[in-house]
Short mmCIF file of C-alpha atoms and ligand atoms in Angstrom, two decimals:
data_model
loop_
_atom_site.label_atom_id
_atom_site.label_comp_id
_atom_site.label_asym_id
_atom_site.label_seq_id
_atom_site.Cartn_x
_atom_site.Cartn_y
_atom_site.Cartn_z
CA MET A 14 0.02 -0.05 -0.04
CA ILE A 15 0.99 3.55 -0.42
CA ASP A 16 0.22 6.17 2.26
CA LEU A 17 0.07 9.73 0.88
CA HIS A 18 -0.43 11.59 4.00
CA SER A 19 1.60 11.41 7.16
CA HIS A 20 3.28 13.63 9.85
CA VAL A 21 6.21 11.30 10.38
CA LEU A 22 9.07 13.60 9.71
CA PRO A 23 10.35 14.74 13.16
CA GLY A 24 10.77 18.36 14.16
CA PHE A 25 8.53 19.95 11.69
CA ASP A 26 5.06 20.06 13.13
CA ASP A 27 2.80 18.29 15.66
CA GLY A 28 3.90 14.91 14.23
CA ALA A 29 6.55 12.58 15.42
CA PRO A 30 8.46 14.29 18.33
CA ASP A 31 11.92 12.93 17.53
CA GLU A 32 13.85 10.51 15.32
CA ALA A 33 13.21 7.55 17.49
CA ALA A 34 9.35 8.03 17.10
CA ALA A 35 9.80 8.56 13.41
CA ILE A 36 11.76 5.33 12.87
CA ALA A 37 9.15 3.46 15.14
CA MET A 38 6.33 4.85 12.87
CA CYS A 39 8.20 3.69 9.65
CA ARG A 40 8.48 0.30 11.23
CA MET A 41 4.69 0.19 12.09
CA ALA A 42 3.79 1.24 8.59
CA ALA A 43 5.98 -1.37 6.87
CA GLU A 44 4.67 -4.06 9.23
CA SER A 45 1.07 -3.09 8.19
CA GLY A 46 1.73 -3.56 4.44
CA THR A 47 2.84 0.07 3.47
CA THR A 48 5.69 0.03 1.01
CA ASP A 49 5.75 3.87 0.34
CA LEU A 50 5.15 6.57 2.77
CA VAL A 51 4.75 10.35 1.81
CA LEU A 52 6.05 12.70 4.46
CA THR A 53 3.69 15.71 4.50
CA PRO A 54 4.43 18.33 7.18
CA HIS A 55 1.84 20.95 7.74
CA CYS A 56 2.32 24.30 5.88
CA SER A 57 0.32 26.75 7.83
CA ASN A 58 0.64 30.00 9.91
CA ARG A 59 1.75 27.93 12.84
CA TYR A 60 4.12 25.68 10.96
CA PRO A 61 6.22 27.41 8.23
CA PHE A 62 7.16 25.10 5.37
CA ASP A 63 10.62 24.82 3.76
CA SER A 64 10.71 22.24 1.04
CA GLU A 65 14.66 22.11 1.08
CA ARG A 66 14.71 21.30 4.77
CA VAL A 67 11.99 18.71 4.35
CA GLU A 68 13.86 16.99 1.52
CA GLU A 69 17.18 16.96 3.63
CA ALA A 70 15.24 15.51 6.59
CA ARG A 71 13.54 13.00 4.25
CA GLN A 72 17.06 11.74 3.11
CA GLU A 73 18.30 11.55 6.66
CA LEU A 74 15.32 9.50 7.69
CA GLN A 75 15.60 7.27 4.67
CA THR A 76 19.21 6.53 5.53
CA ALA A 77 18.12 5.73 9.03
CA VAL A 78 15.35 3.12 8.06
CA GLY A 79 17.29 1.77 5.08
CA THR A 80 15.18 -0.49 2.76
CA LEU A 81 12.41 -0.94 5.35
CA ILE A 82 10.10 1.63 3.45
CA HIS A 83 10.35 4.13 0.64
CA LEU A 84 10.01 7.65 1.93
CA HIS A 85 8.84 10.58 -0.36
CA ARG A 86 8.32 14.31 -0.04
CA GLY A 87 5.03 16.12 0.26
CA CYS A 88 3.14 18.81 2.09
CA ASP A 89 -0.19 19.21 3.97
CA LEU A 90 -1.03 22.69 2.58
CA HIS A 91 -3.44 24.74 4.58
CA LEU A 92 -5.65 26.75 2.21
CA SER A 93 -4.73 30.27 3.21
CA MET A 94 -4.43 32.95 0.53
CA GLN A 95 -0.56 33.17 1.02
CA ASN A 96 -0.16 29.37 0.76
CA ILE A 97 -2.48 29.38 -2.38
CA GLU A 98 -0.25 31.95 -4.13
CA ALA A 99 2.97 30.18 -3.14
CA ALA A 100 1.67 26.92 -4.53
CA LEU A 101 0.54 28.55 -7.64
CA SER A 102 3.91 30.20 -8.33
CA ASP A 103 6.02 27.01 -7.65
CA ALA A 104 3.86 23.95 -7.11
CA SER A 105 6.59 21.37 -7.10
CA ARG A 106 7.84 22.70 -3.66
CA PHE A 107 4.48 21.42 -2.23
CA THR A 108 3.17 18.56 -4.36
CA ILE A 109 3.38 14.88 -3.68
CA ASN A 110 6.84 13.69 -4.74
CA GLY A 111 7.25 16.94 -6.77
CA HIS A 112 4.59 15.93 -9.30
CA ASN A 113 1.15 17.45 -9.85
CA TYR A 114 -1.07 16.21 -6.95
CA LEU A 115 -1.32 18.56 -3.98
CA LEU A 116 -2.86 17.69 -0.53
CA VAL A 117 -4.96 20.73 0.59
CA GLU A 118 -6.52 21.17 4.05
CA PHE A 119 -9.49 23.44 4.78
CA SER A 120 -9.49 25.80 7.60
CA ASP A 121 -12.93 26.06 9.40
CA GLU A 122 -13.03 29.76 8.68
CA LEU A 123 -12.49 29.44 5.05
CA LEU A 124 -15.19 31.08 2.89
CA PHE A 125 -16.50 28.40 0.60
CA GLN A 126 -17.62 30.95 -2.03
CA GLY A 127 -14.07 31.45 -3.24
CA THR A 128 -12.87 27.83 -3.06
CA SER A 129 -14.24 26.71 -6.48
CA GLU A 130 -12.17 29.56 -8.14
CA VAL A 131 -9.11 28.53 -6.08
CA PHE A 132 -9.55 25.01 -7.45
CA GLU A 133 -10.07 26.30 -10.94
CA ARG A 134 -6.70 28.26 -10.69
CA PHE A 135 -4.85 25.25 -9.49
CA ARG A 136 -6.33 23.10 -12.24
CA SER A 137 -5.36 25.87 -14.93
CA VAL A 138 -1.73 25.34 -14.02
CA GLY A 139 -1.95 21.52 -13.95
CA ILE A 140 -2.22 20.94 -10.10
CA VAL A 141 -4.61 18.43 -9.06
CA PRO A 142 -6.06 19.34 -5.65
CA VAL A 143 -6.53 16.41 -3.12
CA ILE A 144 -9.00 17.46 -0.49
CA THR A 145 -7.85 16.00 2.75
CA HIS A 146 -10.28 14.34 5.17
CA PRO A 147 -13.53 16.14 4.35
CA GLU A 148 -15.36 13.69 6.58
CA ARG A 149 -13.54 15.30 9.60
CA ASN A 150 -14.73 18.86 8.70
CA ARG A 151 -18.22 19.63 9.97
CA HIS A 152 -18.88 22.03 7.09
CA LEU A 153 -17.65 19.80 4.34
CA ARG A 154 -19.25 16.63 5.44
CA ARG A 155 -22.60 18.20 5.33
CA ASN A 156 -22.60 18.79 1.75
CA LEU A 157 -21.66 15.83 -0.49
CA ARG A 158 -23.13 17.52 -3.44
CA ARG A 159 -20.65 20.36 -3.21
CA LEU A 160 -17.90 17.73 -2.96
CA ALA A 161 -19.24 16.03 -5.98
CA ARG A 162 -19.09 19.24 -7.98
CA TRP A 163 -15.52 19.80 -7.03
CA VAL A 164 -14.78 16.19 -8.05
CA ARG A 165 -16.44 16.66 -11.43
CA ARG A 166 -14.12 19.77 -11.95
CA GLY A 167 -11.04 17.71 -11.38
CA CYS A 168 -10.43 17.63 -7.48
CA LEU A 169 -9.83 14.39 -5.68
CA ILE A 170 -10.70 13.31 -2.25
CA GLN A 171 -8.68 11.61 0.46
CA ILE A 172 -10.18 10.23 3.76
CA THR A 173 -8.43 9.32 6.93
CA ALA A 174 -8.15 5.52 7.58
CA GLN A 175 -9.03 5.80 11.32
CA SER A 176 -12.19 7.72 10.44
CA LEU A 177 -13.69 4.29 9.27
CA SER A 178 -13.10 2.84 12.84
CA GLY A 179 -14.76 5.83 14.43
CA ARG A 180 -11.53 7.42 15.80
CA PHE A 181 -12.83 10.97 14.89
CA GLY A 182 -16.37 10.28 16.07
CA GLU A 183 -19.61 8.98 14.67
CA SER A 184 -20.31 11.80 12.42
CA ALA A 185 -16.99 11.51 10.66
CA GLN A 186 -17.48 7.72 10.45
CA GLU A 187 -20.84 7.96 8.94
CA ALA A 188 -19.70 10.66 6.50
CA ALA A 189 -16.81 8.52 5.30
CA ILE A 190 -19.06 5.60 4.56
CA LEU A 191 -21.49 7.84 2.70
CA MET A 192 -18.54 9.23 0.70
CA LEU A 193 -17.48 5.73 -0.26
CA ASP A 194 -20.95 4.76 -1.15
CA ALA A 195 -21.20 7.83 -3.38
CA HIS A 196 -17.78 7.09 -5.28
CA LEU A 197 -16.40 10.33 -3.80
CA VAL A 198 -13.31 8.91 -2.25
CA HIS A 199 -10.06 8.35 -4.28
CA PHE A 200 -7.54 7.80 -1.55
CA VAL A 201 -7.47 6.48 1.99
CA ALA A 202 -4.39 7.65 3.94
CA SER A 203 -3.25 7.58 7.52
CA ASP A 204 -2.57 11.22 8.38
CA ALA A 205 -0.46 9.69 11.06
CA HIS A 206 0.78 11.95 13.80
CA ASN A 207 2.39 9.57 16.50
CA PRO A 208 2.98 5.84 17.14
CA ASP A 209 0.17 5.48 19.64
CA GLY A 210 -3.10 7.33 19.09
CA ARG A 211 -2.66 8.07 15.35
CA PRO A 212 -0.30 5.59 13.95
CA PRO A 213 0.63 5.06 10.24
CA VAL A 214 -1.33 1.88 9.81
CA LEU A 215 -3.65 1.11 6.84
CA MET A 216 -4.40 -2.59 7.17
CA LYS A 217 -7.38 -2.34 9.22
CA ALA A 218 -8.97 0.29 7.07
CA TYR A 219 -8.05 -1.70 3.91
CA GLU A 220 -9.78 -4.78 5.21
CA PHE A 221 -12.89 -2.85 6.18
CA VAL A 222 -13.16 -1.37 2.63
CA ALA A 223 -12.45 -4.73 1.11
CA ASP A 224 -15.25 -6.36 3.18
CA ARG A 225 -17.78 -3.71 2.39
CA TRP A 226 -17.01 -2.52 -1.13
CA GLY A 227 -14.82 -5.39 -2.39
CA ASP A 228 -11.12 -6.19 -2.99
CA ALA A 229 -10.91 -4.18 -6.26
CA GLU A 230 -12.24 -1.09 -4.51
CA ALA A 231 -9.78 -1.47 -1.75
CA ASP A 232 -6.85 -1.98 -4.20
CA ARG A 233 -7.91 1.19 -5.99
CA LEU A 234 -8.07 3.41 -2.90
CA PHE A 235 -4.88 2.11 -1.11
CA ILE A 236 -2.71 0.96 -3.97
CA ASP A 237 -3.54 2.04 -7.58
CA ASN A 238 -4.71 5.48 -7.10
CA PRO A 239 -1.95 6.51 -4.66
CA TRP A 240 0.70 4.87 -6.81
CA ALA A 241 -0.53 7.02 -9.71
CA ALA A 242 -0.47 10.23 -7.54
CA LEU A 243 2.97 9.38 -6.37
CA TRP A 244 4.35 9.40 -9.89
CA GLY A 245 2.18 12.04 -11.40
CA ASP A 246 0.17 9.74 -13.53
CA PRO A 247 -3.63 10.15 -14.29
CA ILE A 248 -6.20 8.45 -12.27
CA ASP A 249 -9.38 6.80 -13.66
CA LEU A 250 -12.39 8.40 -12.01
CA ALA A 251 -15.76 6.80 -11.30
CA ALA A 252 -18.50 9.47 -11.56
CA PRO A 253 -19.80 10.58 -8.13
CA ARG A 254 -23.25 9.31 -7.27
CA VAL A 255 -24.66 11.45 -4.63
CA LYS A 256 -28.18 10.61 -3.85
CA ARG A 257 -30.68 13.50 -3.55
CA ARG A 258 -31.44 13.22 0.13
CA ARG A 259 -33.42 15.78 2.02
CA SER A 260 -30.70 16.26 4.66
CA TRP A 261 -27.90 16.97 2.03
CA THR A 262 -30.00 19.22 -0.32
CA PHE A 263 -31.04 21.27 2.69
CA PHE A 264 -27.42 22.53 3.03
CA GLY A 265 -26.76 22.74 -0.70
FE1 FE2 B 305 -2.39 15.98 7.88
#
């Protein structure tokens, strides 16, 4: 499996506190069947992002773990105006493995009116925005039709593996399942922050998806799609199928 979203690189954000924890997390990931792990420190007001420092630290950690797991560079880009302009001017500093897929994280305060235009601007310069864990955002999870519109315009969606087991509450769990039912999900990633409460482990979520939606769908979400994103290849998209339900249309 390929894990596109993790905070394993030590000393950059609220993820792994030190190298020992980072190495332990790499071992846990490998033991759970992950072959490739993308290191995606936050880029936000709280955590400034320096792609050269990230790359140096990635190489150091890769040397420390040897052939246990392949480590790649990425970023968890907070959607602030400053970050949006920075990504538009030099995307490869922020994208997954320097190609064209970009993890984007919403702030609770972001005005949704401007978001579609931001995504259009990203698409116009070849960036594919990957919306991270919308099931955990109380605004985003209420409106699957809005997510579907963004997907039809070229955005992709990543949910968090632990959302499926209820780690982020019932609402996030239910929303993740609805999104999978609606063909709105393209990646499942760990968004790991530490070895204990938020480990880089995907196998349990893989088995849950395989049991409920079939092996082919699990392979698509945990292996095929993330592998394509890792190397900048196109992804085959199933059309979203959001049912017109009263509770969703009310918020539309
Ligand atoms: Fe994250």
